[in-house]
C-alpha positions as YAML, in Angstrom:
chain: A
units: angstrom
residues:
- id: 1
  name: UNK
  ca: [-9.98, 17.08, 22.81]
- id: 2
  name: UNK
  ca: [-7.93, 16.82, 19.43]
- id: 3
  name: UNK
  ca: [-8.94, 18.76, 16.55]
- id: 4
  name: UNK
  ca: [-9.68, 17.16, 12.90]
- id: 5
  name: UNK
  ca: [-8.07, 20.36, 10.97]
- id: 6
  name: UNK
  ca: [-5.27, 19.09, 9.55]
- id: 7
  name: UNK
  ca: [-7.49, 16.19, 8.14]
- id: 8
  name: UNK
  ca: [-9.85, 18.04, 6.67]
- id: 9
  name: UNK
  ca: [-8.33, 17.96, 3.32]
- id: 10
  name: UNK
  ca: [-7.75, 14.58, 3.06]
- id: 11
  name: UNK
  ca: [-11.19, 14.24, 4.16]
- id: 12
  name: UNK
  ca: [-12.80, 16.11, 1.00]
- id: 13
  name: UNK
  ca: [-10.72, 14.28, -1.09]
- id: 14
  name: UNK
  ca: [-12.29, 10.95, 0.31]
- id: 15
  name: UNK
  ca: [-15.49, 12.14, -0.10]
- id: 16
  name: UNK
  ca: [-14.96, 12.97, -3.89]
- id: 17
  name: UNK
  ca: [-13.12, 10.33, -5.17]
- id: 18
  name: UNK
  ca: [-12.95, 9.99, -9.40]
- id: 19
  name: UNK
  ca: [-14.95, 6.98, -10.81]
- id: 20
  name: UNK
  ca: [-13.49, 4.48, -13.14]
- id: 21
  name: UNK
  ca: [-13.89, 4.96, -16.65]
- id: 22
  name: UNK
  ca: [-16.14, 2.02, -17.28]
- id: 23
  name: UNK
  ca: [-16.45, 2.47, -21.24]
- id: 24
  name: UNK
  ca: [-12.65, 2.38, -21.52]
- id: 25
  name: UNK
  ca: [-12.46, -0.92, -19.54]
- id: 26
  name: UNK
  ca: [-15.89, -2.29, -21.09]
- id: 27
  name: UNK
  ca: [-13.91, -1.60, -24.66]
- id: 28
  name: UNK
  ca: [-10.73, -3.66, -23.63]
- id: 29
  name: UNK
  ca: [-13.36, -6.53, -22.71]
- id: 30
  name: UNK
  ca: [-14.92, -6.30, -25.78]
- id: 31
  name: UNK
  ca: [-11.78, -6.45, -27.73]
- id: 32
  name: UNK
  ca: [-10.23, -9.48, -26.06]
- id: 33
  name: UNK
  ca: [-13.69, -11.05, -27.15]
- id: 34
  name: UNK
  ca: [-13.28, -10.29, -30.36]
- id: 35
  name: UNK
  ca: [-9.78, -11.53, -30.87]
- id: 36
  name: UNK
  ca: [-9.34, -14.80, -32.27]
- id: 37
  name: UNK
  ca: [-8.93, -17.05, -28.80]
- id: 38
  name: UNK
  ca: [-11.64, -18.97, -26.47]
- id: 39
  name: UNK
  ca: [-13.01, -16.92, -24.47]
- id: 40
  name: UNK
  ca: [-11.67, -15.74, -21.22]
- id: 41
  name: UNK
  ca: [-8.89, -18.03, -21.76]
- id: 42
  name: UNK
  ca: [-6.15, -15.03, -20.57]
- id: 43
  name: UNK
  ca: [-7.66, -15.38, -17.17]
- id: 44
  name: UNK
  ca: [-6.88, -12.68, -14.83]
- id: 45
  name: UNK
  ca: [-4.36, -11.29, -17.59]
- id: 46
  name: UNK
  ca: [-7.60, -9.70, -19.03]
- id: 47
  name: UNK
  ca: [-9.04, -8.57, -16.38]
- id: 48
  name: UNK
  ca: [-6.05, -6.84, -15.18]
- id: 49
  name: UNK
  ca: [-5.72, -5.02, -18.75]
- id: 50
  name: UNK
  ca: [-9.64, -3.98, -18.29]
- id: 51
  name: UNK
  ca: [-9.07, -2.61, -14.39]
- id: 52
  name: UNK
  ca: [-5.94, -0.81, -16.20]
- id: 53
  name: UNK
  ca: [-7.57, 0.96, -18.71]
- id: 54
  name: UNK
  ca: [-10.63, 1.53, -16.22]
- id: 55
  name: UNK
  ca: [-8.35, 3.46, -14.19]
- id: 56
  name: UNK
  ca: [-5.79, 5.19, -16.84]
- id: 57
  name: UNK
  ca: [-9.25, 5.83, -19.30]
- id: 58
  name: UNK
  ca: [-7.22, 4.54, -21.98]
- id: 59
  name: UNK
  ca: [-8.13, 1.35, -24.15]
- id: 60
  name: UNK
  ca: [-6.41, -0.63, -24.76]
- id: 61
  name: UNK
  ca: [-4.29, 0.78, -21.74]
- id: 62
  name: UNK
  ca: [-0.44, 1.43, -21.92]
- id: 63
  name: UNK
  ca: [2.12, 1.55, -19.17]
- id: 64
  name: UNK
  ca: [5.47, 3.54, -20.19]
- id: 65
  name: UNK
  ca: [6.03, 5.17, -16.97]
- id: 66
  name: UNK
  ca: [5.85, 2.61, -14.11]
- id: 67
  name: UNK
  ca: [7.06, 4.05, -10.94]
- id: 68
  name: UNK
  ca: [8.55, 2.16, -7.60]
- id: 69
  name: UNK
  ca: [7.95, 4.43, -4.79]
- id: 70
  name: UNK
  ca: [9.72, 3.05, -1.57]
- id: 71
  name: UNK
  ca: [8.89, 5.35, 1.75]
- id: 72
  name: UNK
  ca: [11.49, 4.19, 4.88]
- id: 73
  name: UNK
  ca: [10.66, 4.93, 8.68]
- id: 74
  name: UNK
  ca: [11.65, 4.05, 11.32]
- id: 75
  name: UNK
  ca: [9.41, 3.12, 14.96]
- id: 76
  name: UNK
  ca: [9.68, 4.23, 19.37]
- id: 77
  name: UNK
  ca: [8.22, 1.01, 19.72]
- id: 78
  name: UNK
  ca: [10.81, -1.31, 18.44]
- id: 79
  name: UNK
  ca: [12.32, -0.47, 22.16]
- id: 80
  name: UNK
  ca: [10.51, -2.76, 23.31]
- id: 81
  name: UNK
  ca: [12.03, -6.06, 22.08]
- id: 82
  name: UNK
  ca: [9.84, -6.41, 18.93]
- id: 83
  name: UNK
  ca: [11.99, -7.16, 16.48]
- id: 84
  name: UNK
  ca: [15.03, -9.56, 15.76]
- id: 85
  name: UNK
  ca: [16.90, -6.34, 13.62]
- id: 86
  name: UNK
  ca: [18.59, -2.98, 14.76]
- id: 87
  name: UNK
  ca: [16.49, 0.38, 14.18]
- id: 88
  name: UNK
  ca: [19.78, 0.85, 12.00]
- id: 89
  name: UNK
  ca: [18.71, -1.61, 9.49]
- id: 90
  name: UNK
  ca: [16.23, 0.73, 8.25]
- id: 91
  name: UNK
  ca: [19.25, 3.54, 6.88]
- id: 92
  name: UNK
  ca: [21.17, 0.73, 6.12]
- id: 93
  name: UNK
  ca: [18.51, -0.76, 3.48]
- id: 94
  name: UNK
  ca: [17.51, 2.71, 2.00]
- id: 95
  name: UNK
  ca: [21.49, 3.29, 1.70]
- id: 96
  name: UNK
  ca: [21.87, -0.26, 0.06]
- id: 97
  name: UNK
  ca: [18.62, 0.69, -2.35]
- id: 98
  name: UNK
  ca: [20.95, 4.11, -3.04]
- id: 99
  name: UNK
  ca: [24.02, 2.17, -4.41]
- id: 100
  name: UNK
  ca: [21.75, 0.11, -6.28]
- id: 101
  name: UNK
  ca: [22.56, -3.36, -4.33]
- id: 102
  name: UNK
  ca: [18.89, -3.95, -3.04]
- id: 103
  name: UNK
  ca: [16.23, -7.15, -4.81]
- id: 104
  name: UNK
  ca: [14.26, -4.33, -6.12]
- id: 105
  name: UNK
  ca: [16.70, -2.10, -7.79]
- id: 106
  name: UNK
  ca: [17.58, -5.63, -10.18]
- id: 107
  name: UNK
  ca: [13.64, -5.90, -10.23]
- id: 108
  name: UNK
  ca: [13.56, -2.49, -11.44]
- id: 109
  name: UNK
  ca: [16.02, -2.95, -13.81]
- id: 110
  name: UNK
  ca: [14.38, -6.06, -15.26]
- id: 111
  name: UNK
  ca: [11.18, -4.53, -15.70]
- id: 112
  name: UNK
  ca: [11.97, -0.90, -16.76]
- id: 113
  name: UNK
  ca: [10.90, 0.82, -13.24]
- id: 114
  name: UNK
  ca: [11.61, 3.82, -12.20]
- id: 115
  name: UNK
  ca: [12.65, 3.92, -8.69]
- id: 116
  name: UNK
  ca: [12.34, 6.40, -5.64]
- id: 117
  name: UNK
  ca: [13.56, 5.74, -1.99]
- id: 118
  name: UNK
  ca: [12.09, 8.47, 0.42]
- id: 119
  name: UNK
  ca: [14.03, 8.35, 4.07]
- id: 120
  name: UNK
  ca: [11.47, 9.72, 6.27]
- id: 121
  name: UNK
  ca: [13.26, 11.17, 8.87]
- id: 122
  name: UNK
  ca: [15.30, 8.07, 9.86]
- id: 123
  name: UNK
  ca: [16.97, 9.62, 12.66]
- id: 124
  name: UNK
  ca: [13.64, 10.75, 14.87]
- id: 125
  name: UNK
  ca: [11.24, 7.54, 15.14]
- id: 126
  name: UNK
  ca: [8.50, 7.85, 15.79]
- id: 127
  name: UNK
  ca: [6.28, 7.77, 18.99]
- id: 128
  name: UNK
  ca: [6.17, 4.38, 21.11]
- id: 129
  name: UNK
  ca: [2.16, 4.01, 20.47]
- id: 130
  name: UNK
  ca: [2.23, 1.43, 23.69]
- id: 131
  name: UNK
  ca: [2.45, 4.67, 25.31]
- id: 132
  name: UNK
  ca: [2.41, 8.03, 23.04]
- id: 133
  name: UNK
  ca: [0.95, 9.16, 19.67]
- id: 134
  name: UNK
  ca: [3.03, 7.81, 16.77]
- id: 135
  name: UNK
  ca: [2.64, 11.16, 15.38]
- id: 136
  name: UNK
  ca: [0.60, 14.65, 16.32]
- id: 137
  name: UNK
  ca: [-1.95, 15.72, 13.63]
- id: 138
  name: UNK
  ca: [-0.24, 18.08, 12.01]
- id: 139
  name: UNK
  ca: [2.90, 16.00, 11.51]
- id: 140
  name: UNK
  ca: [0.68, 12.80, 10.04]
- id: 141
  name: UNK
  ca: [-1.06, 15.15, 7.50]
- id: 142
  name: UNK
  ca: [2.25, 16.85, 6.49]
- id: 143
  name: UNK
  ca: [3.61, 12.89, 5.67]
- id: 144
  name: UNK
  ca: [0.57, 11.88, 3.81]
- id: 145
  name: UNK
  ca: [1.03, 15.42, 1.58]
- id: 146
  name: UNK
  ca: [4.61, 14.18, 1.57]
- id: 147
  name: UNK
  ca: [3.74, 10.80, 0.52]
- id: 148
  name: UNK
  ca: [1.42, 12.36, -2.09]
- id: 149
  name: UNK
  ca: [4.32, 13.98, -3.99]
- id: 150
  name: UNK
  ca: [5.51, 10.60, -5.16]
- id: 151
  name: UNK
  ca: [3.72, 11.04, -8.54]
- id: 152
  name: UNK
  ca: [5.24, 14.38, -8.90]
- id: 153
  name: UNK
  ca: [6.62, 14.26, -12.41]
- id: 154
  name: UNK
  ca: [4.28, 11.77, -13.93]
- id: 155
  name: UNK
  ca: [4.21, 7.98, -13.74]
- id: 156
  name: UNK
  ca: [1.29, 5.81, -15.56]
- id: 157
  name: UNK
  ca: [1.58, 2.80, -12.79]
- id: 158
  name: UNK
  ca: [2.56, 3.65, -8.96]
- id: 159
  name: UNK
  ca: [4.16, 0.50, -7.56]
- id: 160
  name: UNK
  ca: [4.11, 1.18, -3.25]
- id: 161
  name: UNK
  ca: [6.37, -0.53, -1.07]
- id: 162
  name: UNK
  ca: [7.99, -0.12, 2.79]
- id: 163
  name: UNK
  ca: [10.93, -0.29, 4.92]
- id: 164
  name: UNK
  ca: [11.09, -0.19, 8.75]
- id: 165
  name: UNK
  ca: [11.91, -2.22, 11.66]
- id: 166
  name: UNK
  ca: [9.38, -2.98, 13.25]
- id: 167
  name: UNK
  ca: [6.45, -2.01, 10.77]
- id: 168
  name: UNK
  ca: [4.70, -5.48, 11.29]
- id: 169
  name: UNK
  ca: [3.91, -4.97, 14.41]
- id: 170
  name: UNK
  ca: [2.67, -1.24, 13.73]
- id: 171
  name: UNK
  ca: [0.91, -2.89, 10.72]
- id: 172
  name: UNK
  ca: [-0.82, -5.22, 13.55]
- id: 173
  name: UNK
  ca: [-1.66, -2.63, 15.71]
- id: 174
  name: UNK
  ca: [-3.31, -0.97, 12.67]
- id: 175
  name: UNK
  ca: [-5.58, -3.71, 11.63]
- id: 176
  name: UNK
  ca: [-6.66, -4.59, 15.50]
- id: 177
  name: UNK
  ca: [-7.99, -0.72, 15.69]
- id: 178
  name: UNK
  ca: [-9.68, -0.67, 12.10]
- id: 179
  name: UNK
  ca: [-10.89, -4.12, 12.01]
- id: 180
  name: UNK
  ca: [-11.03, -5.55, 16.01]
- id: 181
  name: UNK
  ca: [-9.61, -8.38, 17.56]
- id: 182
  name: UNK
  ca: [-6.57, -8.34, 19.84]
- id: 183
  name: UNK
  ca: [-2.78, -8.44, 19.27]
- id: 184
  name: UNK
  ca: [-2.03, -11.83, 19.22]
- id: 185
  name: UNK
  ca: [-4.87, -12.30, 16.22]
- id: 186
  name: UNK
  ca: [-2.81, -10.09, 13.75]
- id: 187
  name: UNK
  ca: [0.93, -10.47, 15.09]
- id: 188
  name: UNK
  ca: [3.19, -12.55, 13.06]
- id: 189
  name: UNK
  ca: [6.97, -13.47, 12.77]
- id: 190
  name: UNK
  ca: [7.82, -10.26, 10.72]
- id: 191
  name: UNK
  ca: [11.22, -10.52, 10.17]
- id: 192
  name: UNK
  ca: [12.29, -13.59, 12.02]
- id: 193
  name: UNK
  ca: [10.68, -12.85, 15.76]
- id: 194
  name: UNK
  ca: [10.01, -15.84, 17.77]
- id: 195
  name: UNK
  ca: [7.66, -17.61, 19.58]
- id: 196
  name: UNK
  ca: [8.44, -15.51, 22.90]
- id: 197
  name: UNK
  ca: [9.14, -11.97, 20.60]
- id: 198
  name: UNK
  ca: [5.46, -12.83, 18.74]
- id: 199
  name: UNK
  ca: [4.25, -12.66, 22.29]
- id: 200
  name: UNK
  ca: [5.84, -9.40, 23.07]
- id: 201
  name: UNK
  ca: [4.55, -8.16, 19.80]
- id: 202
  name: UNK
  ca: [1.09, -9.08, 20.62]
- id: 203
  name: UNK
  ca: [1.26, -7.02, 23.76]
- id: 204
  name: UNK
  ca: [2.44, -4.18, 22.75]
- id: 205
  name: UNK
  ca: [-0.37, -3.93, 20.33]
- id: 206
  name: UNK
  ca: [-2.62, -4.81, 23.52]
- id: 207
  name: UNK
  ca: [-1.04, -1.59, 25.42]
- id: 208
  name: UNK
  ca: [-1.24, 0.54, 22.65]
- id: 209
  name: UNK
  ca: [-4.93, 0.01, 22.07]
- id: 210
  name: UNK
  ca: [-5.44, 0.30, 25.56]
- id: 211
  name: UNK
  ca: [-3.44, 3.71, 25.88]
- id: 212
  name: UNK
  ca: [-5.37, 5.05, 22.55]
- id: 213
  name: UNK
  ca: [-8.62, 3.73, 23.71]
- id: 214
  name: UNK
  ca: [-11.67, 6.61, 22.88]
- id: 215
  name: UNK
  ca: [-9.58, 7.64, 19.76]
- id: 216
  name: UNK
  ca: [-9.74, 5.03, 17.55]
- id: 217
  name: UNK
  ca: [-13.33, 5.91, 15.57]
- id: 218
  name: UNK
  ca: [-12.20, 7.79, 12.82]
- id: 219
  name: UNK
  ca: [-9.42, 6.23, 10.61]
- id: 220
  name: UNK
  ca: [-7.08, 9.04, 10.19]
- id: 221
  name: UNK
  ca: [-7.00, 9.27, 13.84]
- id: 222
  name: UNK
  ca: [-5.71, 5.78, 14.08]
- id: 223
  name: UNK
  ca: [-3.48, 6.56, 11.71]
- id: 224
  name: UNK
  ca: [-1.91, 9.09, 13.86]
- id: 225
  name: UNK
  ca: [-1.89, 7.23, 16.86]
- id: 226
  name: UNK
  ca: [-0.87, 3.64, 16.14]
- id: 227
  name: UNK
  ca: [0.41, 3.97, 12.34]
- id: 228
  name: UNK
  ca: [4.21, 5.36, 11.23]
- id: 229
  name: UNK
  ca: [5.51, 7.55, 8.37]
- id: 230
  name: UNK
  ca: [5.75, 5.59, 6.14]
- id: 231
  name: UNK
  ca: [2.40, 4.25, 6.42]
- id: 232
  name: UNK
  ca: [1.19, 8.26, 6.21]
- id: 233
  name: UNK
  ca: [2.77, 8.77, 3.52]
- id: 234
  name: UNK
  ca: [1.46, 5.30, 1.30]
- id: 235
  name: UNK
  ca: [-1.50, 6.14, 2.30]
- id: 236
  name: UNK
  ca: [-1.17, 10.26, 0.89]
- id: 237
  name: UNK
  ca: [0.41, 8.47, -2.36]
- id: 238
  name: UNK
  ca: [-2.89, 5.79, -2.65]
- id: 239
  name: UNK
  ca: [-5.11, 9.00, -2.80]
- id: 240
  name: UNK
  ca: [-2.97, 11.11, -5.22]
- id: 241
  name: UNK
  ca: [-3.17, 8.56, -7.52]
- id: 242
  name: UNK
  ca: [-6.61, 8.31, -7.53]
- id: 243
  name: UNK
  ca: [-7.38, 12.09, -8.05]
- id: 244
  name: UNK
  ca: [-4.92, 11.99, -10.84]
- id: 245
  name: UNK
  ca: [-6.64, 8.22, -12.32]
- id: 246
  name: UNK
  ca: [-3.51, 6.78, -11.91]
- id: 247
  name: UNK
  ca: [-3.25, 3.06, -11.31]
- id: 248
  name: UNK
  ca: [-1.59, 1.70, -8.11]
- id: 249
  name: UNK
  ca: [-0.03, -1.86, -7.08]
- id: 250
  name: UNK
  ca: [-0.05, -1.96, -3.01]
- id: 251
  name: UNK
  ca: [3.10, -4.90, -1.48]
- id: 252
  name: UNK
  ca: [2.79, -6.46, 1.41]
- id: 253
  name: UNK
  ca: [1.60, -5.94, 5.02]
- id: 254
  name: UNK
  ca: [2.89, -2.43, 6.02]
- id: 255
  name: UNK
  ca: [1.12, -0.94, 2.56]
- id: 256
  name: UNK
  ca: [-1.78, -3.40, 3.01]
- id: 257
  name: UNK
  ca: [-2.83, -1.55, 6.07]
- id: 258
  name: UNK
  ca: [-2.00, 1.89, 5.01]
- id: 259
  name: UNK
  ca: [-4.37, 1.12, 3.00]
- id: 260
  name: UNK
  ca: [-6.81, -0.52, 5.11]
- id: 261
  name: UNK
  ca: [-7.33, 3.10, 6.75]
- id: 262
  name: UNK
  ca: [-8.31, 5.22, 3.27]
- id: 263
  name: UNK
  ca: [-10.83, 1.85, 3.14]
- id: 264
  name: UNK
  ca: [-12.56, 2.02, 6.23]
- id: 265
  name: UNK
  ca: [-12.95, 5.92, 5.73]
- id: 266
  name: UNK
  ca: [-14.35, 4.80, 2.11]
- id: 267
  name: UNK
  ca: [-14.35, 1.18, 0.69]
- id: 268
  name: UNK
  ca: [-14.34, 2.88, -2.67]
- id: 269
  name: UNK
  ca: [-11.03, 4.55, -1.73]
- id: 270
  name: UNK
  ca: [-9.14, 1.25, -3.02]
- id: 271
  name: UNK
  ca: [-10.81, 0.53, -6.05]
- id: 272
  name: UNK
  ca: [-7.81, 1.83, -8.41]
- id: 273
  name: UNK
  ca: [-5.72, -0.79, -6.40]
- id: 274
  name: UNK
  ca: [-4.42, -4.22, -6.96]
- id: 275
  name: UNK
  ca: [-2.84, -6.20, -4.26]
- id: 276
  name: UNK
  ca: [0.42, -7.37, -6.15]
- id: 277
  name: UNK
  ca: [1.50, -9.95, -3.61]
- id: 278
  name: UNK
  ca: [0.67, -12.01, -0.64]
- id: 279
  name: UNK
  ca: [2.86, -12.17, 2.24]
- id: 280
  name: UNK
  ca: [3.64, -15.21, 4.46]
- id: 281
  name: UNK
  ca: [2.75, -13.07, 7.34]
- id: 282
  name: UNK
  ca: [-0.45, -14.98, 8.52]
- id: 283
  name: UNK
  ca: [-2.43, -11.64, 9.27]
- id: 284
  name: UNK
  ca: [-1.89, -10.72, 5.89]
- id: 285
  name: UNK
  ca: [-4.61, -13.05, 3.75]
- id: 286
  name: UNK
  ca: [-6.80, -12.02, 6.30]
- id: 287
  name: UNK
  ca: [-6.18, -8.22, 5.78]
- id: 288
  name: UNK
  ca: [-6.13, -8.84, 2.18]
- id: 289
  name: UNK
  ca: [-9.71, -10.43, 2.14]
- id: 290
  name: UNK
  ca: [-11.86, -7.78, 4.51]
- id: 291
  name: UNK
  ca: [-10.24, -5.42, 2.06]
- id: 292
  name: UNK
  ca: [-11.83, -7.32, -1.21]
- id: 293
  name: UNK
  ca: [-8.08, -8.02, -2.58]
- id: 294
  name: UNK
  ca: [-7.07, -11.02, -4.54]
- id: 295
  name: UNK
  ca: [-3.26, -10.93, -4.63]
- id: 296
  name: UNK
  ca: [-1.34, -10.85, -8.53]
- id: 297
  name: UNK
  ca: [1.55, -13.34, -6.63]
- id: 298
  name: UNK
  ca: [1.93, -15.20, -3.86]
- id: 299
  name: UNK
  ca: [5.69, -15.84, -3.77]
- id: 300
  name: UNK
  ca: [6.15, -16.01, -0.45]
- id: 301
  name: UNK
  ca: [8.12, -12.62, -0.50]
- id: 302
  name: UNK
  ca: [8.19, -10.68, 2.86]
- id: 303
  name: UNK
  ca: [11.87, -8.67, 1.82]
- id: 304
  name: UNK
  ca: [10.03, -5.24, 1.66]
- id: 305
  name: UNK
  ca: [11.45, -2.60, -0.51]
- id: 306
  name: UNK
  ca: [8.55, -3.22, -2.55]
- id: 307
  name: UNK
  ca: [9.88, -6.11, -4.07]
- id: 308
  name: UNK
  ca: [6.44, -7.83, -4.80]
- id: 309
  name: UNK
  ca: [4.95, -4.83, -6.04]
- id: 310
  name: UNK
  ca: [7.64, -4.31, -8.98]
- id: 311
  name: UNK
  ca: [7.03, -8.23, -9.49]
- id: 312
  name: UNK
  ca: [4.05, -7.05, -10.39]
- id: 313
  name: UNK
  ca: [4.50, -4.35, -12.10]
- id: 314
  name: UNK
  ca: [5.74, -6.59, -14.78]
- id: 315
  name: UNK
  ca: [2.48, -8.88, -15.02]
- id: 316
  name: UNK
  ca: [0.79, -5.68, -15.57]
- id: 317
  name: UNK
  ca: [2.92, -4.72, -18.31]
- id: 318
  name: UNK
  ca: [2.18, -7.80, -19.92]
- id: 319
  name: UNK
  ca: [-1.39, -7.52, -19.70]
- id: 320
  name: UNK
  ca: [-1.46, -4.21, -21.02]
- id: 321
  name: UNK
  ca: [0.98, -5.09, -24.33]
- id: 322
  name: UNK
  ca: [-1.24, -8.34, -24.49]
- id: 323
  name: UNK
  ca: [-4.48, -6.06, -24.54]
- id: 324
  name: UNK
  ca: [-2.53, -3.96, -27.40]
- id: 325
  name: UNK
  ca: [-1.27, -6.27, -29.52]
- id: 326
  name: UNK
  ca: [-3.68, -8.62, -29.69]
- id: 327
  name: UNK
  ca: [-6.50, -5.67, -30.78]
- id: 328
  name: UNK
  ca: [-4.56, -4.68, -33.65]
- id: 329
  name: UNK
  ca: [-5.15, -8.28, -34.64]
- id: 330
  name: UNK
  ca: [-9.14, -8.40, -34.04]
- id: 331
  name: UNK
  ca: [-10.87, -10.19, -36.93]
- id: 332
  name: UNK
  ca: [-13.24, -7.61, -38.52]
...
């Protein structure tokens, strides 16, 4: 028997999410009606400035302190020949995002992002789910209340975004237990796997569903089991930014399912999200639509580090200083 304790917090916090603050966004609306254009002819532009100020409860909404939060771990499972890169490529991306060589530090820098790279304990991966826990309870919790600290010092927009070899497949195993199917229907390329590696992907999500089979229920559980740090700790950061009303924009597959978990334990758990880009991994449109999700970009960007996210991060920027502007201009 396992024990839910170290989950109980997170639980209560599901259960009493904050609500959107509808007047705020129902005020943005009715300013962009007002201003001298046809109507709705911003497209999604307004509707991202109105789910802005819904979730900041400011009108029209303002982002000054956009944050890129990066969280790197590292998978047992990659022993088994599911990836085309080294476990090493993990550190070696976090230390590239450190000397400022990475896509998404010149993203950053081109749209005025703060950026933070968390290594989550590089050096121990993780538990082979084919045949272990990925993590025990009390280790999982302690990442999402790690994961949660990313807002620590304010930030107005929380960008999320991964590293880790290997993290599609854990993303696949993730979306089998929370949404059904077998391997092979969420298992992709990732980062260059083959026809014969895809295979090998699929059953190791097979084995792993097998081995946690009884467990799977309760969402935080398969978090645990089949899920990774990093995914813990996005999926701590989704919920501290919504008990602080703090907008978030989720990248690709690996935060797409971390997210997927705080859903199926609530579907009102993602409402303060946007989905900032699609993926070409083929699982991912499918993720993206059981979770309600209509994606900002679809670039076909699978890099990681968030790079889609900060991508973004601009459009939302734009939206928000379009929302501005263009009320101080409202006919009376």
């Amino acid at each position: 028997m396992t024990t839910a304790l170290p989950f109980d917090d997170f639980r209560n916090l599901l259960d009493n999410l904050p609500a959107a603050d509808l007047k705020a966004e129902a005020r943005v609306r009715t300013l962009f009606a007002k201003c001298d254009k046809p109507a709705h002819s911003l497209g999604r532009i307004e509707d991202i400035a109105a789910w802005l100020a819904a979730w900041s409860g400011r009108a029209p909404p303002a982002v000054t302190r956009p944050l890129m939060a990066v969280f790197a771990g590292n998978h047992g499972l990659t022993r088994n020949g599911i990836s085309p890169r080294p476990v090493a490529a993990t550190a070696n991306a976090v230390e590239l995002c450190a000397a400022g060589g990475a896509a998404i530090n010149q993203i950053c820098i081109a749209h005025d992002l703060g950026l933070k790279v968390f290594d989550l304990a590089l050096h121990i991966p993780t538990g082979d789910i084919a045949e272990d826990a990925a993590l025990d309870e009390r280790g999982c919790a302690a990442t999402m209340a790690f994961g949660m600290e990313a807002i620590a010092g304010g930030t107005d927009l929380l960008c999320l975004g991964d590293l880790g070899v290997g993290n599609s497949t854990v993303a696949a195993a993730l979306f089998t237990a929370l949404f059904g199917g077998r391997g092979a229907d969420w298992v992709g390329p990732g980062s260059g796997a083959d026809a014969a590696m895809q295979a090998r992907k699929a059953d190791v999500v097979d084995a792993a569903l097998a081995f946690h089979h009884g467990h799977l229920d309760d969402p935080l559980e398969v978090l645990r089991r089949v899920g990774g740090r990093e995914f813990a700790a996005i999926a701590g950061a989704i919920l501290a930014a919504r008990m602080q009303k703090i907008p978030v924009l989720l990248d690709g597959l690996a935060a797409t399912a971390a997210a997927a978990v705080l859903y199926v334990a609530n579907p009102a758990a993602l409402d303060h999200c946007l989905l900032a880009s699609l993926s070409p991994e083929p699982a991912h449109a499918r993720a993206a639509e059981l979770l309600g999700f209509r994606p900002l970009l679809d670039l076909g960007i699978s890099h990681g580090e968030g790079t889609g996210a900060a991508l973004g991060a601009g459009l939302v920027k734009a939206a928000a200083l379009t929302s501005s502007g263009m009320a101080a201009t409202v006919r009376a």
